[in-house]
Coordinates of C-alpha atoms and ligand atoms in Angstrom, one line a residue:
M17 CA 114.9 26.1 -64.9
S18 CA 117.1 23.2 -64.0
T19 CA 118.0 20.0 -65.7
H20 CA 117.2 16.4 -64.6
V21 CA 118.7 13.0 -64.8
Y22 CA 116.2 10.1 -64.6
Y23 CA 117.3 6.7 -63.2
V24 CA 115.4 3.5 -63.7
P25 CA 116.6 -0.1 -64.2
S26 CA 117.2 -0.9 -67.8
T27 CA 114.8 -3.8 -67.9
N28 CA 111.6 -4.0 -65.8
I29 CA 109.5 -7.2 -65.8
M30 CA 106.1 -7.0 -64.2
G31 CA 102.7 -8.6 -64.0
K32 CA 100.9 -11.8 -62.8
G33 CA 103.2 -14.8 -63.3
C34 CA 106.1 -12.9 -64.7
L35 CA 108.7 -14.7 -62.4
K36 CA 108.4 -17.7 -64.6
E37 CA 109.5 -15.7 -67.7
I38 CA 112.7 -14.1 -66.3
G39 CA 115.1 -16.9 -67.4
P40 CA 115.8 -15.7 -70.9
Y41 CA 116.3 -12.1 -69.7
I42 CA 119.0 -13.3 -67.3
Q43 CA 120.6 -15.5 -69.9
E44 CA 120.9 -12.4 -72.2
L45 CA 123.2 -10.8 -69.7
K46 CA 125.7 -13.6 -70.6
L47 CA 127.0 -14.0 -67.0
K48 CA 128.5 -17.1 -65.3
K49 CA 127.1 -17.6 -61.9
A50 CA 124.7 -15.7 -59.6
L51 CA 124.8 -15.1 -55.9
V52 CA 121.1 -15.3 -54.8
V53 CA 120.7 -12.9 -51.9
T54 CA 117.7 -13.5 -49.5
D55 CA 116.8 -14.3 -45.9
K56 CA 115.9 -17.4 -44.0
F57 CA 112.2 -16.6 -43.8
L58 CA 111.9 -16.4 -47.6
V59 CA 113.6 -19.7 -47.9
K60 CA 111.4 -21.3 -45.2
S61 CA 108.2 -19.9 -46.6
G62 CA 109.0 -21.4 -50.1
I63 CA 109.1 -18.0 -51.8
A64 CA 112.8 -18.1 -52.6
G65 CA 112.3 -21.7 -53.8
K66 CA 109.9 -20.4 -56.5
L67 CA 112.8 -18.3 -57.9
L68 CA 115.4 -21.2 -57.6
A69 CA 113.0 -23.5 -59.5
V70 CA 112.9 -21.0 -62.4
L71 CA 116.7 -20.7 -62.3
D72 CA 117.1 -24.5 -62.3
E73 CA 114.7 -24.8 -65.2
A74 CA 116.6 -22.3 -67.2
G75 CA 120.0 -23.9 -66.3
I76 CA 121.2 -20.8 -64.6
Q77 CA 124.1 -21.4 -62.1
Y78 CA 123.9 -19.9 -58.6
A79 CA 125.0 -20.0 -55.0
L80 CA 122.6 -19.1 -52.2
Y81 CA 123.3 -16.5 -49.5
D82 CA 120.3 -16.5 -47.1
E83 CA 121.9 -14.7 -44.0
V84 CA 120.3 -11.3 -44.6
K85 CA 118.9 -9.7 -41.3
P86 CA 115.7 -7.6 -41.2
N87 CA 117.9 -4.5 -40.8
P88 CA 120.9 -5.6 -42.8
T89 CA 124.3 -5.0 -41.2
C90 CA 127.9 -4.3 -42.3
K91 CA 128.7 -7.9 -41.4
N92 CA 125.9 -9.2 -43.6
V93 CA 127.3 -7.2 -46.5
H94 CA 130.9 -8.3 -46.0
D95 CA 130.1 -11.9 -45.3
G96 CA 128.0 -11.9 -48.5
A97 CA 130.8 -10.3 -50.5
A98 CA 133.3 -12.9 -49.3
F99 CA 130.9 -15.7 -50.2
L100 CA 130.4 -14.2 -53.6
N101 CA 134.1 -14.2 -54.2
S102 CA 134.6 -17.7 -52.8
Q103 CA 131.8 -19.1 -55.1
G104 CA 133.1 -17.3 -58.2
C105 CA 129.9 -15.4 -58.7
D106 CA 129.8 -12.5 -61.2
Y107 CA 126.3 -11.0 -60.6
L108 CA 123.5 -11.0 -58.0
I109 CA 119.9 -12.0 -57.9
S110 CA 118.1 -10.6 -54.9
I111 CA 114.7 -11.8 -53.7
G112 CA 112.7 -10.2 -51.0
G113 CA 111.6 -6.8 -49.6
G114 CA 113.9 -3.9 -48.8
S115 CA 116.4 -5.9 -46.8
P116 CA 117.7 -8.4 -49.4
Q117 CA 117.5 -5.7 -52.1
D118 CA 119.6 -3.3 -50.0
T119 CA 122.1 -6.1 -49.1
A120 CA 122.6 -7.1 -52.7
K121 CA 123.2 -3.4 -53.7
A122 CA 125.9 -3.2 -51.0
I123 CA 127.5 -6.5 -52.0
G124 CA 127.5 -5.4 -55.6
I125 CA 129.2 -2.1 -54.8
I126 CA 131.9 -3.7 -52.6
A127 CA 132.6 -6.3 -55.3
T128 CA 133.5 -3.7 -57.9
N129 CA 134.8 -0.9 -55.7
G130 CA 136.5 -2.7 -52.7
G131 CA 136.9 -1.1 -49.3
H132 CA 134.4 -1.1 -46.5
I133 CA 130.7 -0.4 -46.9
K134 CA 131.0 2.5 -44.5
D135 CA 133.1 4.3 -47.2
Y136 CA 130.0 4.6 -49.4
E137 CA 127.7 6.4 -46.9
G138 CA 126.4 9.6 -48.5
V139 CA 125.6 10.5 -52.1
H140 CA 127.2 8.9 -55.2
K141 CA 130.4 7.8 -53.3
S142 CA 131.4 4.8 -55.4
K143 CA 133.4 5.1 -58.6
N144 CA 132.4 1.9 -60.4
K145 CA 129.0 0.4 -61.3
S146 CA 127.8 -2.5 -59.1
L147 CA 127.9 -6.0 -60.4
P148 CA 124.7 -6.6 -62.4
I149 CA 121.7 -7.1 -60.1
V150 CA 118.4 -8.9 -60.9
A151 CA 116.0 -7.6 -58.2
V152 CA 113.0 -9.7 -57.5
N153 CA 110.5 -7.9 -55.3
T154 CA 108.2 -9.7 -52.9
T155 CA 106.8 -6.8 -50.9
A156 CA 104.2 -4.4 -52.2
G157 CA 105.6 -1.0 -51.4
T158 CA 109.3 -0.4 -50.7
S159 CA 110.3 0.0 -54.4
A160 CA 113.9 -0.9 -53.4
E161 CA 114.1 -3.0 -56.6
V162 CA 114.0 0.2 -58.8
T163 CA 115.7 2.8 -56.6
I164 CA 119.3 4.1 -56.3
N165 CA 119.3 4.1 -52.5
Y166 CA 120.0 1.5 -49.9
V167 CA 120.3 1.5 -46.1
I168 CA 122.8 -0.6 -44.1
T169 CA 123.0 -0.6 -40.3
D170 CA 126.4 0.0 -38.8
E171 CA 126.1 -2.3 -35.8
E172 CA 129.1 -0.7 -34.0
R173 CA 127.9 2.9 -34.1
K174 CA 124.2 1.8 -34.0
V175 CA 123.3 4.0 -36.9
K176 CA 121.4 3.4 -40.2
M177 CA 123.7 4.5 -43.0
V178 CA 121.9 5.8 -46.1
M179 CA 123.6 5.4 -49.4
V180 CA 122.3 7.3 -52.5
D181 CA 124.3 5.8 -55.3
K182 CA 123.4 5.7 -59.0
N183 CA 125.9 2.8 -59.4
S184 CA 123.8 0.6 -57.1
I185 CA 120.7 0.5 -59.3
A186 CA 119.5 -3.0 -60.4
T187 CA 119.9 -4.0 -64.1
I188 CA 116.6 -5.9 -64.1
S189 CA 113.6 -5.4 -61.7
V190 CA 110.9 -8.1 -61.3
N191 CA 107.5 -7.4 -59.8
D192 CA 105.2 -10.5 -59.8
P193 CA 102.0 -10.1 -57.7
E194 CA 101.8 -13.8 -57.2
L195 CA 104.9 -13.6 -54.9
M196 CA 102.9 -11.2 -52.7
I197 CA 99.5 -13.0 -52.2
D198 CA 100.4 -14.6 -48.9
K199 CA 101.7 -11.4 -47.2
P200 CA 99.8 -10.7 -43.9
A201 CA 97.1 -8.0 -44.1
A202 CA 99.0 -5.7 -41.7
L203 CA 102.2 -5.9 -43.8
T204 CA 100.2 -5.3 -47.0
A205 CA 98.6 -2.2 -45.4
A206 CA 101.9 -0.8 -44.1
T207 CA 103.9 -1.3 -47.3
G208 CA 100.9 0.0 -49.4
M209 CA 100.8 3.2 -47.3
D210 CA 104.5 3.5 -47.7
A211 CA 104.0 3.5 -51.4
L212 CA 101.3 6.1 -51.1
T213 CA 103.7 8.3 -49.1
H214 CA 106.4 7.9 -51.7
A215 CA 104.0 9.1 -54.4
I216 CA 102.6 12.1 -52.5
E217 CA 106.0 13.2 -51.2
A218 CA 107.4 12.9 -54.7
L219 CA 104.6 15.1 -56.0
V220 CA 104.9 18.0 -53.5
T221 CA 108.7 18.2 -53.3
P222 CA 110.5 21.0 -55.1
G223 CA 112.5 18.2 -56.8
A224 CA 109.4 17.2 -58.8
Y225 CA 109.1 17.8 -62.5
P226 CA 106.5 16.7 -65.2
V227 CA 108.1 13.3 -65.7
T228 CA 108.0 12.4 -62.0
D229 CA 104.5 14.0 -61.6
A230 CA 103.0 11.8 -64.2
T231 CA 104.0 8.5 -62.6
A232 CA 103.4 9.7 -59.1
L233 CA 99.8 10.8 -59.9
A234 CA 99.1 7.4 -61.6
A235 CA 100.4 5.7 -58.5
V236 CA 98.1 7.7 -56.2
E237 CA 95.1 6.8 -58.3
L238 CA 95.9 3.1 -58.4
I239 CA 96.7 2.9 -54.6
F240 CA 93.3 4.6 -53.7
A241 CA 91.5 2.2 -56.0
N242 CA 93.2 -1.0 -55.0
L243 CA 95.1 -1.0 -51.6
A244 CA 92.0 -1.7 -49.4
R245 CA 91.1 -4.6 -51.7
T246 CA 94.5 -6.3 -51.2
V247 CA 94.3 -5.8 -47.4
K248 CA 90.9 -7.3 -47.2
N249 CA 91.8 -10.2 -49.4
G250 CA 95.5 -10.9 -50.1
H251 CA 94.6 -13.4 -52.8
D252 CA 92.7 -10.7 -54.9
I253 CA 95.3 -11.1 -57.7
E254 CA 93.7 -8.4 -59.8
A255 CA 94.1 -5.8 -57.1
R256 CA 97.6 -7.1 -56.2
E257 CA 98.6 -6.7 -59.9
Q258 CA 97.4 -3.1 -59.9
M259 CA 99.3 -2.4 -56.7
V260 CA 102.5 -3.8 -58.4
Y261 CA 102.0 -1.2 -61.1
A262 CA 101.5 1.5 -58.4
I263 CA 104.7 0.6 -56.6
F264 CA 106.6 0.7 -59.8
L265 CA 105.2 4.1 -60.8
G266 CA 105.6 5.6 -57.4
G267 CA 109.1 4.1 -57.1
M268 CA 110.2 5.8 -60.3
A269 CA 108.8 9.1 -59.1
F270 CA 110.5 9.3 -55.7
N271 CA 113.7 7.8 -57.0
N272 CA 114.0 10.8 -59.3
A273 CA 112.2 13.6 -57.4
G274 CA 113.0 12.8 -53.8
L275 CA 111.0 12.6 -50.5
G276 CA 110.2 14.9 -47.7
Y277 CA 109.4 15.4 -44.0
V278 CA 107.1 12.3 -43.6
H279 CA 110.0 10.1 -44.3
A280 CA 112.4 12.3 -42.4
M281 CA 110.2 11.9 -39.3
A282 CA 109.3 8.3 -39.8
H283 CA 113.0 7.3 -40.1
Q284 CA 113.5 8.6 -36.5
L285 CA 110.5 6.6 -35.1
G286 CA 111.8 3.5 -36.9
G287 CA 115.3 4.0 -35.5
V288 CA 114.4 4.7 -31.9
Y289 CA 111.3 2.4 -31.4
D290 CA 111.9 -0.1 -34.2
L291 CA 108.4 0.7 -35.5
P292 CA 107.3 -0.5 -39.0
H293 CA 108.3 2.1 -41.6
G294 CA 105.0 2.1 -43.5
V295 CA 102.9 2.5 -40.3
C296 CA 105.0 5.5 -39.2
N297 CA 104.6 7.1 -42.7
A298 CA 100.9 6.4 -42.8
M299 CA 100.3 8.1 -39.4
L300 CA 102.4 11.2 -40.2
L301 CA 101.3 11.6 -43.8
P302 CA 98.0 13.5 -43.3
Y303 CA 99.5 16.0 -40.8
V304 CA 102.6 16.8 -42.7
E305 CA 100.6 17.2 -45.9
E306 CA 98.1 19.5 -44.1
E307 CA 101.1 21.9 -43.5
N308 CA 102.5 21.3 -47.0
A309 CA 99.2 22.2 -48.6
K310 CA 99.6 25.8 -47.4
H311 CA 102.9 26.1 -49.4
V312 CA 102.0 24.1 -52.6
P313 CA 98.2 24.3 -53.0
E314 CA 98.4 23.6 -56.8
K315 CA 99.9 20.2 -56.1
F316 CA 97.0 19.3 -53.9
R317 CA 94.5 20.2 -56.7
K318 CA 96.3 17.5 -58.8
I319 CA 96.3 14.9 -56.1
A320 CA 92.6 15.6 -55.3
K321 CA 91.8 15.1 -59.0
A322 CA 93.7 11.8 -59.1
I323 CA 91.7 10.5 -56.1
G324 CA 88.5 11.5 -57.9
L325 CA 87.4 15.0 -56.8
Q326 CA 85.8 17.3 -59.4
V327 CA 88.4 20.0 -58.7
E328 CA 87.2 22.5 -61.3
V329 CA 84.4 23.7 -59.0
K330 CA 86.5 23.5 -55.8
S331 CA 88.7 26.0 -53.9
D332 CA 92.4 25.2 -53.0
Q333 CA 91.3 24.6 -49.4
E334 CA 88.5 22.2 -50.4
C335 CA 91.0 20.2 -52.5
A336 CA 93.6 20.0 -49.7
D337 CA 90.9 19.0 -47.2
F338 CA 89.7 16.3 -49.5
V339 CA 93.2 14.9 -49.9
I340 CA 93.9 14.9 -46.2
E341 CA 90.5 13.3 -45.3
S342 CA 91.0 10.7 -48.0
I343 CA 94.4 9.7 -46.6
K344 CA 92.9 9.4 -43.1
A345 CA 90.0 7.4 -44.3
L346 CA 92.2 5.0 -46.3
S347 CA 94.6 4.6 -43.3
K348 CA 91.6 3.8 -41.1
E349 CA 90.1 1.3 -43.6
V350 CA 93.3 -0.7 -43.8
G351 CA 93.8 -0.7 -40.0
I352 CA 96.7 1.7 -39.4
P353 CA 96.7 2.8 -35.7
S354 CA 96.1 6.6 -35.3
K355 CA 98.1 7.3 -32.1
L356 CA 101.8 6.8 -31.5
S357 CA 101.2 6.4 -27.8
E358 CA 99.6 3.0 -28.7
L359 CA 103.0 2.1 -30.0
G360 CA 105.1 3.1 -27.0
V361 CA 106.3 6.6 -28.1
E362 CA 106.7 9.1 -25.2
E363 CA 106.5 12.8 -25.0
V364 CA 110.0 13.1 -23.4
D365 CA 111.5 11.8 -26.6
L366 CA 109.9 14.3 -29.0
D367 CA 112.7 16.9 -28.7
L368 CA 115.4 14.5 -29.8
L369 CA 113.1 12.9 -32.5
A370 CA 112.5 16.4 -33.9
E371 CA 116.2 17.3 -33.8
N372 CA 117.2 14.2 -35.7
S373 CA 114.3 14.6 -38.2
M374 CA 115.8 17.9 -39.2
K375 CA 119.2 16.2 -40.0
D376 CA 117.6 13.4 -42.0
A377 CA 118.6 13.1 -45.7
C378 CA 114.9 13.4 -46.7
A379 CA 114.3 16.7 -44.8
P380 CA 115.6 19.1 -47.5
G381 CA 113.1 17.6 -50.0
N382 CA 110.0 19.0 -48.2
P383 CA 108.2 21.9 -49.8
F384 CA 108.9 24.0 -46.6
I385 CA 111.4 23.6 -43.8
P386 CA 109.7 23.6 -40.4
T387 CA 111.2 24.8 -37.2
K388 CA 112.0 22.3 -34.4
E389 CA 108.9 23.5 -32.6
E390 CA 106.8 22.9 -35.6
V391 CA 108.3 19.3 -36.0
I392 CA 107.5 18.6 -32.3
A393 CA 104.0 19.9 -32.9
L394 CA 103.6 17.6 -35.8
F395 CA 104.7 14.6 -33.7
R396 CA 102.4 15.7 -30.9
K397 CA 99.4 15.5 -33.3
I398 CA 99.8 11.7 -33.5
L399 CA 101.0 11.1 -29.9
Ligands
FE2_9 FE1 109.4 4.6 -47.6

């Protein structure tokens, strides 16, 4: 028996058109001026403008920081923190996918704790709560708007620093599917498969407990029912809205249960070859879970049931096979490539990729700890 602490933003606003309704919730915070954190693409595409129009309408003061890079750097964080101070801002509103969300968390931590962002690499390193953050998500899958982790690239050491910090969680999360309708199909597929990976890894990890299982299983069910629809037609707002609920449910699960070897291995592929996170996860997921099913078969019965199998009359092996085949079929349907060699990954790199996977922060969360040879064998299955 062990005890658990469950982290979630204190207010979560979601559903079609909800962006237009956030003004009063921000005003309730009784703060002076926001630093809006985003990137140039979101400004150019008009998505950030939709938020700014809502803020203008509600008479909410803000300054705009749109310098966030796709993989946000220490410079991004400290430039943003200096700008926040010079503008007299006392909270943050982030809009975007993982990069603006992570940058806002880092700026918020620096603003209340001081020092350099490198000081906070690791687990719960800050002493004080971040400035309040209103996190507006525009990407269907990362869940950065509800989680306690963020990743900042140290451009000098060329490493991605992972910070797990309860003080960095947003005060308000916003998930409006209307902000996601123009996302390209490939991005929708990759982020949706990332969300599926979050839910499945959160289910099979030893860190799971009934509260996290409930939301993770609901996420699995919704993703299987809706992801392909959103990839085929980005403007299918009903399916997009169901995916928003799935991301939120899956995000709550992995934020509190943890992840496993799919993420541990995908992080290395992302770091070395700059491959999309969701694509790497999607490719690895069936093979890592094939091994995991041998260790936690009861979890695969639950997942199989959530996807729609009549598990009462099936063996453990039949349930596991059904889950693995269903993941592969969904990946194929949404256009995820099946071989890493199509993406430039080479056999000679596998040794180092495996070694670094074993050191990844997500590795201890897996149901079993593979040997280096077993990790190499897993990479080889998708080479
Ligand atoms: Fe992920």
